[in-house]
Coordinates of C-alpha atoms in Angstrom, one line a residue:
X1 CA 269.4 202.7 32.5
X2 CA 272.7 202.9 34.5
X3 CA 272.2 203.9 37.9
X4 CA 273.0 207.7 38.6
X5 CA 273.6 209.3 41.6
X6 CA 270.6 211.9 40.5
X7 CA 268.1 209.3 39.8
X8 CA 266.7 209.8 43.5
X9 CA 265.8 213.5 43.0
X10 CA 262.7 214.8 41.5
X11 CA 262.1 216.5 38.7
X12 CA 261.7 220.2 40.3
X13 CA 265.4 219.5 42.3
X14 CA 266.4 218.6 39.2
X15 CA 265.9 221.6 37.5
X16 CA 267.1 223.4 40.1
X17 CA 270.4 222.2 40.5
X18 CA 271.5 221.9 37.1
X19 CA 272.3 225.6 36.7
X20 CA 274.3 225.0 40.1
X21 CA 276.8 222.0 38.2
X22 CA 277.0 224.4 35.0
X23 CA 278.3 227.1 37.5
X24 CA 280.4 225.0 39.4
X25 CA 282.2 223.9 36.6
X26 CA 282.6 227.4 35.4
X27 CA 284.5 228.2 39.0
X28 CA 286.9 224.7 38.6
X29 CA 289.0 227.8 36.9
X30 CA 288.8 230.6 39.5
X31 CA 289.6 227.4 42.1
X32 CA 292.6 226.5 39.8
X33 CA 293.8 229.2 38.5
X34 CA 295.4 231.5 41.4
X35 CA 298.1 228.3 42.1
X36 CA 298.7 227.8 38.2
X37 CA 299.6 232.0 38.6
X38 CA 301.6 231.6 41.3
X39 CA 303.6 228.0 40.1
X40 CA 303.7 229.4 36.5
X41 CA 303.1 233.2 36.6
X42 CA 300.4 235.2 34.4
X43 CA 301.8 233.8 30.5
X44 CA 301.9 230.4 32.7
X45 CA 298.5 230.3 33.6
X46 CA 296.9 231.9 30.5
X47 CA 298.6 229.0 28.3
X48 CA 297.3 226.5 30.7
X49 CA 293.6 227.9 30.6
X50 CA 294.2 228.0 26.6
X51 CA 295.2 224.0 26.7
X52 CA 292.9 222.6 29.5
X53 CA 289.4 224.3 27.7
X54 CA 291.3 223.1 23.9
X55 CA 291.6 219.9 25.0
X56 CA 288.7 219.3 26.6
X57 CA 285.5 221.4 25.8
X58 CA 285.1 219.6 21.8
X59 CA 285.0 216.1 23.6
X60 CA 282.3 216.7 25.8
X61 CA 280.1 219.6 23.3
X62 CA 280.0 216.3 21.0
X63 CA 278.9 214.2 24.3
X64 CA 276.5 216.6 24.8
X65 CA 275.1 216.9 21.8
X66 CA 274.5 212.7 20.9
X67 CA 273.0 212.7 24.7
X68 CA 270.5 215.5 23.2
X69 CA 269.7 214.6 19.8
X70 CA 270.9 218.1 18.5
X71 CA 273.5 216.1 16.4
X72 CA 274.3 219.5 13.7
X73 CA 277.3 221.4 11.7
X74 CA 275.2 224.4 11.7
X75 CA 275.7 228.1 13.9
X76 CA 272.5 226.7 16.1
X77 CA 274.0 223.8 17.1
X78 CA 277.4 225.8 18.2
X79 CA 274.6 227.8 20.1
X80 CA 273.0 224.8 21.8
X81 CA 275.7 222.9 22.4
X82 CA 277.1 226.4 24.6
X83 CA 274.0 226.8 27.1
X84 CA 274.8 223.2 28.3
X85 CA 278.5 224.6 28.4
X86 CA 280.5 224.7 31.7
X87 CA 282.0 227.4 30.1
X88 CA 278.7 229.3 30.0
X89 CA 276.8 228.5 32.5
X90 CA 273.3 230.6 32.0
X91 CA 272.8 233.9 33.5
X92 CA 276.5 234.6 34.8
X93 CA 278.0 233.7 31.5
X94 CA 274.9 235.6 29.6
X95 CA 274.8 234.7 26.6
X96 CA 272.3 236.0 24.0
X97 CA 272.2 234.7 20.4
X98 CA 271.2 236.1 16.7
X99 CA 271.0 233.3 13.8
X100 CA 271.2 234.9 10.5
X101 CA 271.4 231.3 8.4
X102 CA 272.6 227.7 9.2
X103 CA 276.4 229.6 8.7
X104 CA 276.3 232.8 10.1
X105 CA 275.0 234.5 13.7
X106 CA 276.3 236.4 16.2
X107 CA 275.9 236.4 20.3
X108 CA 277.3 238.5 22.8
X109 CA 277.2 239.0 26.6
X110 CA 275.0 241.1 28.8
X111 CA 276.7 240.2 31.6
X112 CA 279.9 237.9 31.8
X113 CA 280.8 236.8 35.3
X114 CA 284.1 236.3 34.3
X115 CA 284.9 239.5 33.4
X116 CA 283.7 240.8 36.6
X117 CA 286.1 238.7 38.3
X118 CA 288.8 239.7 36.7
X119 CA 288.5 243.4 35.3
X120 CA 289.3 244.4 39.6
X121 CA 292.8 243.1 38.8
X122 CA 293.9 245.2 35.5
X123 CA 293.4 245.3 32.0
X124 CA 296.4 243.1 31.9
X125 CA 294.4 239.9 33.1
X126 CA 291.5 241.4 31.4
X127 CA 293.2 241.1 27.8
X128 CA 294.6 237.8 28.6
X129 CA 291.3 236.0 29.7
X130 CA 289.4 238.2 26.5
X131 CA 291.6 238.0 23.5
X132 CA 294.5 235.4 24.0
X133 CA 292.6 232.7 26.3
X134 CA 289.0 233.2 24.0
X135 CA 290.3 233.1 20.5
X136 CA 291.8 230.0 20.5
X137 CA 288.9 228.5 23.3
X138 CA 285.5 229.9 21.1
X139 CA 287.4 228.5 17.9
X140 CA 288.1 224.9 19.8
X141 CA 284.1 225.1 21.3
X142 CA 282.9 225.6 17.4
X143 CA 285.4 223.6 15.9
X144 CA 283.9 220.7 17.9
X145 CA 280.4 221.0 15.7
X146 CA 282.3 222.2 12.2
X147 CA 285.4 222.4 11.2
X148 CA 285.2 225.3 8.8
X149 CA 283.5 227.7 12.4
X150 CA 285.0 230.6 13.0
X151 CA 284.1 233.0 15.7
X152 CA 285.6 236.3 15.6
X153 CA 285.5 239.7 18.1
X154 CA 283.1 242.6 17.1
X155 CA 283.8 244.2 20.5
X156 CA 285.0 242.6 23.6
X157 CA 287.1 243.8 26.7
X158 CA 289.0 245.9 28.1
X159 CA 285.2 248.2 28.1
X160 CA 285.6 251.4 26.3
X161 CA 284.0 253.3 28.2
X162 CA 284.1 251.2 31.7
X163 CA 280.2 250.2 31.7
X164 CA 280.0 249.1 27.9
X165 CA 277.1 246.5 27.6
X166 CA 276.7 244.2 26.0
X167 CA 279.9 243.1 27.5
X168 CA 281.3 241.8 24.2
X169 CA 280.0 240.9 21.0
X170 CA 280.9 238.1 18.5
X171 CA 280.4 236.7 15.2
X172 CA 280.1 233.2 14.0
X173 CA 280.9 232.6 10.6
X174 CA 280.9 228.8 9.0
X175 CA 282.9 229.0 5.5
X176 CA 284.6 226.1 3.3
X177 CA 287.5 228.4 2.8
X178 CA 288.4 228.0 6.1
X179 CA 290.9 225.3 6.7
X180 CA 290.6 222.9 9.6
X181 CA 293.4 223.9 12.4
X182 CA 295.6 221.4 13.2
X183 CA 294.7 219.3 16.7
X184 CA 296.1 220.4 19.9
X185 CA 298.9 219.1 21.4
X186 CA 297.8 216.1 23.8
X187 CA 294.5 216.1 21.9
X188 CA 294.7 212.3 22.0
X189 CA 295.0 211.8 25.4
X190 CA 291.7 213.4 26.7
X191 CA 289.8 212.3 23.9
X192 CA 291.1 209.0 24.4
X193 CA 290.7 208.8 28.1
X194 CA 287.5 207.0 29.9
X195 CA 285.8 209.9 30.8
X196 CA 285.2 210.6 27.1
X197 CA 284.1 207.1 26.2
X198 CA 282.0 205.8 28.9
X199 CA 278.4 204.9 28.4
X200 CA 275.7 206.4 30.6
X201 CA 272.2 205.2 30.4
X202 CA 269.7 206.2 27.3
X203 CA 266.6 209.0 28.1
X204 CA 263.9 207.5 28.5
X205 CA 261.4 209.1 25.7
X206 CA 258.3 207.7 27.0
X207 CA 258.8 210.0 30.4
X208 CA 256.8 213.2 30.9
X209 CA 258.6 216.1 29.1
X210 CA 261.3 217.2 26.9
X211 CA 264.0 214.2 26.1
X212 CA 266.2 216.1 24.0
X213 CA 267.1 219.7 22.3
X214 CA 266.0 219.1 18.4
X215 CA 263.6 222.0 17.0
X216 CA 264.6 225.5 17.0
X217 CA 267.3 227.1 19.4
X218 CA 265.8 228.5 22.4
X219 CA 266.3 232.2 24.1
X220 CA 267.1 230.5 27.6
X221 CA 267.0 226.4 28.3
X222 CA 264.6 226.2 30.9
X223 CA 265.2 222.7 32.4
X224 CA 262.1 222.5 34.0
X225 CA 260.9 221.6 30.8
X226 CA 262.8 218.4 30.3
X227 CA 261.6 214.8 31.3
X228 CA 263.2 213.7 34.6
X229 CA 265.3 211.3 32.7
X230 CA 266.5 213.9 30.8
X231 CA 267.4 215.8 33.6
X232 CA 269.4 212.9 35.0
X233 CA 271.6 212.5 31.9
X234 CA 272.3 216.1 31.5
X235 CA 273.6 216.2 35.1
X236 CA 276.0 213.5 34.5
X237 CA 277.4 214.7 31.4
X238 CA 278.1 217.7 33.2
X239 CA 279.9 216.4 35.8
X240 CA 281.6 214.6 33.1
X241 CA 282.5 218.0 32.0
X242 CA 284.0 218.6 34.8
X243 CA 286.2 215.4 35.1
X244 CA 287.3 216.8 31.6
X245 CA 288.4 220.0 32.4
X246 CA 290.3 218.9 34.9
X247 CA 292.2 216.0 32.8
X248 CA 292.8 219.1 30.6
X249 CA 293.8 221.4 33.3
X250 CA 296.6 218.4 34.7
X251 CA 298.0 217.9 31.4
X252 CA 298.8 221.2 30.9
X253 CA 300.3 221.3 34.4
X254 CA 302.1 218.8 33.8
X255 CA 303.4 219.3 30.9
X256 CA 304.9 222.5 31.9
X257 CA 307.1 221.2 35.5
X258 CA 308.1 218.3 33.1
X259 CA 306.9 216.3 35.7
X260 CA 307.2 213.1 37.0
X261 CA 304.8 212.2 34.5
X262 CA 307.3 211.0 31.7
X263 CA 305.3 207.9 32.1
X264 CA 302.7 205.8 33.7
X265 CA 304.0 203.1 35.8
X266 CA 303.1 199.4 36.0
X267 CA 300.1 199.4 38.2
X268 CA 298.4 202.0 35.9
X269 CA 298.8 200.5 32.8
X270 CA 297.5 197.2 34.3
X271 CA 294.6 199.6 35.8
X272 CA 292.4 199.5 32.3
X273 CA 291.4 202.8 31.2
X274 CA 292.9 205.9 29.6
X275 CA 297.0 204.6 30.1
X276 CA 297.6 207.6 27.9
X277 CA 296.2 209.9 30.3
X278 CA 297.6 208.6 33.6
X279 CA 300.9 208.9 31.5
X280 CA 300.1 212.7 31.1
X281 CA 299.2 213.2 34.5
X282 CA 301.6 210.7 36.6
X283 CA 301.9 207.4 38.2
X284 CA 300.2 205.4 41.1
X285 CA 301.1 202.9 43.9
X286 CA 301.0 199.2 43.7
X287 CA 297.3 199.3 44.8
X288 CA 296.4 200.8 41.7
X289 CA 295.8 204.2 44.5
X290 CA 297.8 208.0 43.7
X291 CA 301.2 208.2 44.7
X292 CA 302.2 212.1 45.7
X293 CA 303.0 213.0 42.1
X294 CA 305.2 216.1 43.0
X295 CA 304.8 219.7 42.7
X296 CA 301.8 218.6 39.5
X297 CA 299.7 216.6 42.1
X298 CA 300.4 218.9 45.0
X299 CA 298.9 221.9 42.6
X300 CA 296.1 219.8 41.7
X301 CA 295.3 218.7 45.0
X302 CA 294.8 222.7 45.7
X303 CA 292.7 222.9 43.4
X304 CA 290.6 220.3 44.0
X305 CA 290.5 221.6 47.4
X306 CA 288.9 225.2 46.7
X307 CA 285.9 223.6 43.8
X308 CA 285.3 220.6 46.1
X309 CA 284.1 223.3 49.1
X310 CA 282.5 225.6 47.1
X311 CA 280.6 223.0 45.0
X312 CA 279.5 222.0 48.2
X313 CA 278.2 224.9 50.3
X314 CA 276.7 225.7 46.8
X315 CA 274.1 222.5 46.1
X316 CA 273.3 222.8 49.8
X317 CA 271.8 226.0 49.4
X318 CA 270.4 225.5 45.9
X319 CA 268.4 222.5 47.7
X320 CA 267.5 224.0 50.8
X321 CA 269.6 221.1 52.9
X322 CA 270.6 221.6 56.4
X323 CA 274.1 221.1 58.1
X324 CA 273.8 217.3 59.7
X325 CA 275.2 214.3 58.5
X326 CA 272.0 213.9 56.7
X327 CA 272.6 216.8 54.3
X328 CA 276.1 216.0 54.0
X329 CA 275.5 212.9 52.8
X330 CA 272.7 214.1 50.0
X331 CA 275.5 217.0 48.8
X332 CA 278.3 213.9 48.2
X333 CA 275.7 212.2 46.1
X334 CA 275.3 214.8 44.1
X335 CA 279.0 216.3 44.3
X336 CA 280.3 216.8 40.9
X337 CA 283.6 215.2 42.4
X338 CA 281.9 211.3 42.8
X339 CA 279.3 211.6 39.6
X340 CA 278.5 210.1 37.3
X341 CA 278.6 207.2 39.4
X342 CA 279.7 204.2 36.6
X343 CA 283.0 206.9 36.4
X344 CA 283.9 206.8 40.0
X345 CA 282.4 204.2 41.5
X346 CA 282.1 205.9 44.9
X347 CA 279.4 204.7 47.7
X348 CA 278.1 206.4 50.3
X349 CA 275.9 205.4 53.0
X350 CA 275.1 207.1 56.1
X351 CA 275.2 206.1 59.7
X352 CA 273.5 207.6 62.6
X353 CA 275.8 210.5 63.5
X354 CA 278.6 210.5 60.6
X355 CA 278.7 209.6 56.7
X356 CA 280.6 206.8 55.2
X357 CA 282.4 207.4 51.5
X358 CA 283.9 204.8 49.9
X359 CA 286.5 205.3 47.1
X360 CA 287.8 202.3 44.9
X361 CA 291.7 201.8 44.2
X362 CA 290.5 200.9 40.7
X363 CA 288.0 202.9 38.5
X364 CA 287.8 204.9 35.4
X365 CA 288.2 207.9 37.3
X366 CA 291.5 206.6 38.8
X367 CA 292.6 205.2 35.9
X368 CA 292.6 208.5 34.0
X369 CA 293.6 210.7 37.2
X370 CA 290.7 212.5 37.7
X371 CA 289.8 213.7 41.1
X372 CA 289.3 210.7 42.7
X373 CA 293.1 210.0 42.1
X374 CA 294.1 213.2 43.8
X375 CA 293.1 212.1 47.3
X376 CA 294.4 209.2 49.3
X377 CA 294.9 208.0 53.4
X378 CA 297.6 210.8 53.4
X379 CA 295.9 213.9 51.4
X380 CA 292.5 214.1 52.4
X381 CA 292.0 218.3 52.5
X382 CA 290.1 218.5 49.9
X383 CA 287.3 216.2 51.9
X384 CA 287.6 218.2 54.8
X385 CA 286.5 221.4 52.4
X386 CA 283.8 219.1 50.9
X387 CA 282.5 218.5 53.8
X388 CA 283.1 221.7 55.5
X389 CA 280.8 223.2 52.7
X390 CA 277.6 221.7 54.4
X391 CA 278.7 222.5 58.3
X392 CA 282.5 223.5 59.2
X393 CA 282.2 221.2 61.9
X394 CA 282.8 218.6 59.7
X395 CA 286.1 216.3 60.1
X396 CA 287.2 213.7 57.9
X397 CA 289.1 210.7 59.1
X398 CA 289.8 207.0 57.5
X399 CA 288.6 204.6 59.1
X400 CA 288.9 201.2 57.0
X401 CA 291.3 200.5 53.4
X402 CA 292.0 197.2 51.7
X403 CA 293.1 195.6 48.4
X404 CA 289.8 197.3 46.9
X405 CA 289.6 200.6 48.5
X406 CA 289.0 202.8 51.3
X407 CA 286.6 204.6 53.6
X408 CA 286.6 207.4 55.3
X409 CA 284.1 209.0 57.9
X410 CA 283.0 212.4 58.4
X411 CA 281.7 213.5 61.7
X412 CA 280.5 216.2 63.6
X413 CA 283.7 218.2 65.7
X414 CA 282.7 220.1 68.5
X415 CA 284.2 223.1 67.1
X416 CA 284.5 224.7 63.7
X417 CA 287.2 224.4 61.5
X418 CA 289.0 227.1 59.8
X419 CA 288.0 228.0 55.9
X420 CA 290.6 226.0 53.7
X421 CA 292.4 228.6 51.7
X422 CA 292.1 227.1 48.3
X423 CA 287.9 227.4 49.3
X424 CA 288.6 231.7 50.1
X425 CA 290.4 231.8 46.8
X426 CA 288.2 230.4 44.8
X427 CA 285.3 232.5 47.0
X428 CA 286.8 235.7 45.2
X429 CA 285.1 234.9 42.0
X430 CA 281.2 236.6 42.2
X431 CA 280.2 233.2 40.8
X432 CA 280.6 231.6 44.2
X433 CA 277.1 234.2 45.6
X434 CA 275.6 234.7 42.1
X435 CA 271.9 234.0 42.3
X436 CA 269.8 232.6 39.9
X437 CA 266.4 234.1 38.3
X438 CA 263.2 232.4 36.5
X439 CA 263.2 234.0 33.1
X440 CA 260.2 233.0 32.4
X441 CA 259.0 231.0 29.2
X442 CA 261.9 230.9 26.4
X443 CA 261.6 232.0 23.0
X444 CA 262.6 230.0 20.4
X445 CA 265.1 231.8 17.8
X446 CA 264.1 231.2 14.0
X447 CA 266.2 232.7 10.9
X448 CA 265.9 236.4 10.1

């Protein structure tokens, strides 16, 4: 197997955190969002949530579902493939599910944490997020298991009257009739980028519980019922997830300042890689490092900022960690930001007072502009919220860069630091305190 930066964990932590990286790739929106409003306005950002989640959510659903064995074209695998969604993660995304027959179920949401974030500011936002971002997202999401899926509103927001519940209703309807929509735009260039090819290591079926998702669609996924080894994969292809999203989310961007991203330049084609995506979402230095990439990088360097501190201050409590360099270090080696580790190619280490993290000029991750890209000696806020998650004490300085990379060390201040802004914007969203439950023993959901 290829190392992972989860294989240390056990089992239980595991379990624990996975809702956690499903959640925090649900809030890579709420971080992004608010500066895709205010660069772009409302239409702006609604046709950027409508490309990022197009473009990326049938590349990984298909990941997903190899790493699992749940390999399908049916409604169940749709419904499988959405409880290890980002989109959904479980119990603030609720979904419930009904399968009629291998074409036709239905689901809806007792409670939809995005709906609760967004119904405070007007039934304006609240029809964009529900009827034009969703449509063309749930259809993209389906699409990615059969062509001929269909999902369709039986009631969704705005609530009529204010409390409905379920929150919305929907069917899903698999028919041969139904012609196969055209690809997005820019399409290619996510599917074609690194993140959506690279290899991560095989489950190991031999180890002690669940290795995959075949059999019968379950009520809740309880991931304390997987094999460690299971547990591992999943939490990289997650994180994948995220990487995703966010080549998604930049493309859009950038499409729309028609950026300085009319092409990659020298060093980036020379990188290895996803050229097409560093085409998308702009060019590097000489060292094969980010150059400032305009008002596009500035945006996604906000963004980056507000997920990378709430990611943070959110595994730290799932786990139970403290607020010393120890801790911090454990939360970066788990951070969604530096996994899975053959993506990035990030090490950390940790001294007796600080911790080290090293980032390479040259990875996949740079190559296609993921996060990794987005920071550099110059632009290092959203480390300082990454850090400042775990203790906001924590400073980040660099302290060594050569041909290959570059290090930087966080340290203990004597004082705290100020809340980043992009980290209080993204805090508006309920997701960043929602709490998790045990459900109990799942129910497996057979035909009616």
């Amino acid at each position: 197997m290829s190392h992972s930066g989860f294989d240390h964990l056990s089992r239980a932590a595991l379990a624990a955190l996975l809702p956690e990286l499903l959640l925090c790739g649900q809030l890579i929106d709420r971080s992004g969002l608010p500066h895709a409003i205010a660069a772009f306005g409302r239409d702006g950002m609604t046709a950027i949530a409508i490309e990022e989640w197009q473009l990326a959510s049938p590349v990984y659903t298909r990941r997903m579902q190899r790493a699992l064995g749940f390999v399908g074209d049916d409604v169940a695998t749709i419904f499988k493939g959405l409880q290890l969604d980002i989109g959904a993660p479980p119990q603030f995304m609720d979904f419930r599910f009904r399968v009629e027959d291998r074409d036709h179920g239905e689901f809806w949401l007792d409670h939809c944490g995005a709906l609760m974030d967004v119904e405070p500011m007007g039934e304006d936002f609240v029809v964009a997020m529900c009827h034009t971002i969703e449509d063309p997202t749930f259809d993209a999401t389906a699409l990615a298991t059969n062509a001929h899926a269909r999902i369709r509103p039986i009631h969704r927001p705005p609530r009529r009257p204010a409390d409905r519940h379920p929150m919305c209703a929907w069917t899903v309807t698999i028919d041969p009739a139904n012609a196969a929509p055209p690809a997005p735009r820019n399409a290619e260039l996510v599917a074609a980028s690194a993140a959506a090819g690279i290899e991560l290591g095989a489950i190991d079926t031999d180890d002690e519980g669940r290795a995959d998702y075949r059999g019968p669609l379950l009520s809740d996924l309880r991931f304390a019922d997987f094999s460690k080894s299971a547990l591992v994969r999943i939490a990289d292809e997650v994180c994948l997830q995220h990487h995703l999203l966010t080549l998604g989310f930049m493309i859009a961007v950038r499409s729309r300042l028609g950026a300085d991203a009319a092409s990659a330049s020298a060093a980036d084609t020379a990188s290895g890689g996803a050229c097409g995506v560093a085409a998308v979402t702009g060019g590097g230095n000489a060292a094969g490092g980010p150059s400032e990439g305009g008002g596009a990088m500035r945006l996604g360097r906000k963004h980056f900022t507000g997920i990378a501190g709430i990611s943070s201050e959110r595994i730290r409590a799932a786990l139970g960690l403290g607020a010393d360099p120890a801790a911090l270090a454990e939360v970066l080696r788990l951070h969604p930001a530096w996994n899975p580790l053959p993506y990035t190619g990030v090490e950390i280490t940790q001294t007796s007072d600080a911790v080290l993290l090293r980032i390479p000029h040259r990875s996949d991750a740079v190559a296609d502009r993921a996060w990794p890209a987005m920071i550099d000696p110059d632009h290092l806020a959203p480390l300082d919220a990454m850090a400042r998650g775990v203790n906001p004490r924590f400073v980040t300085r660099v302290v060594a860069t050569d041909a290959h990379g570059w290090t930087v060390e966080m340290a203990l201040a004597p004082q705290p630091f100020r809340e980043a802004t992009e980290v209080t914007l993204t805090r508006y969203s309920t997701g960043a305190s929602f709490t998790f439950t045990d459900r109990g023993i799942p129910l497996p959901l057979t035909v009616l």
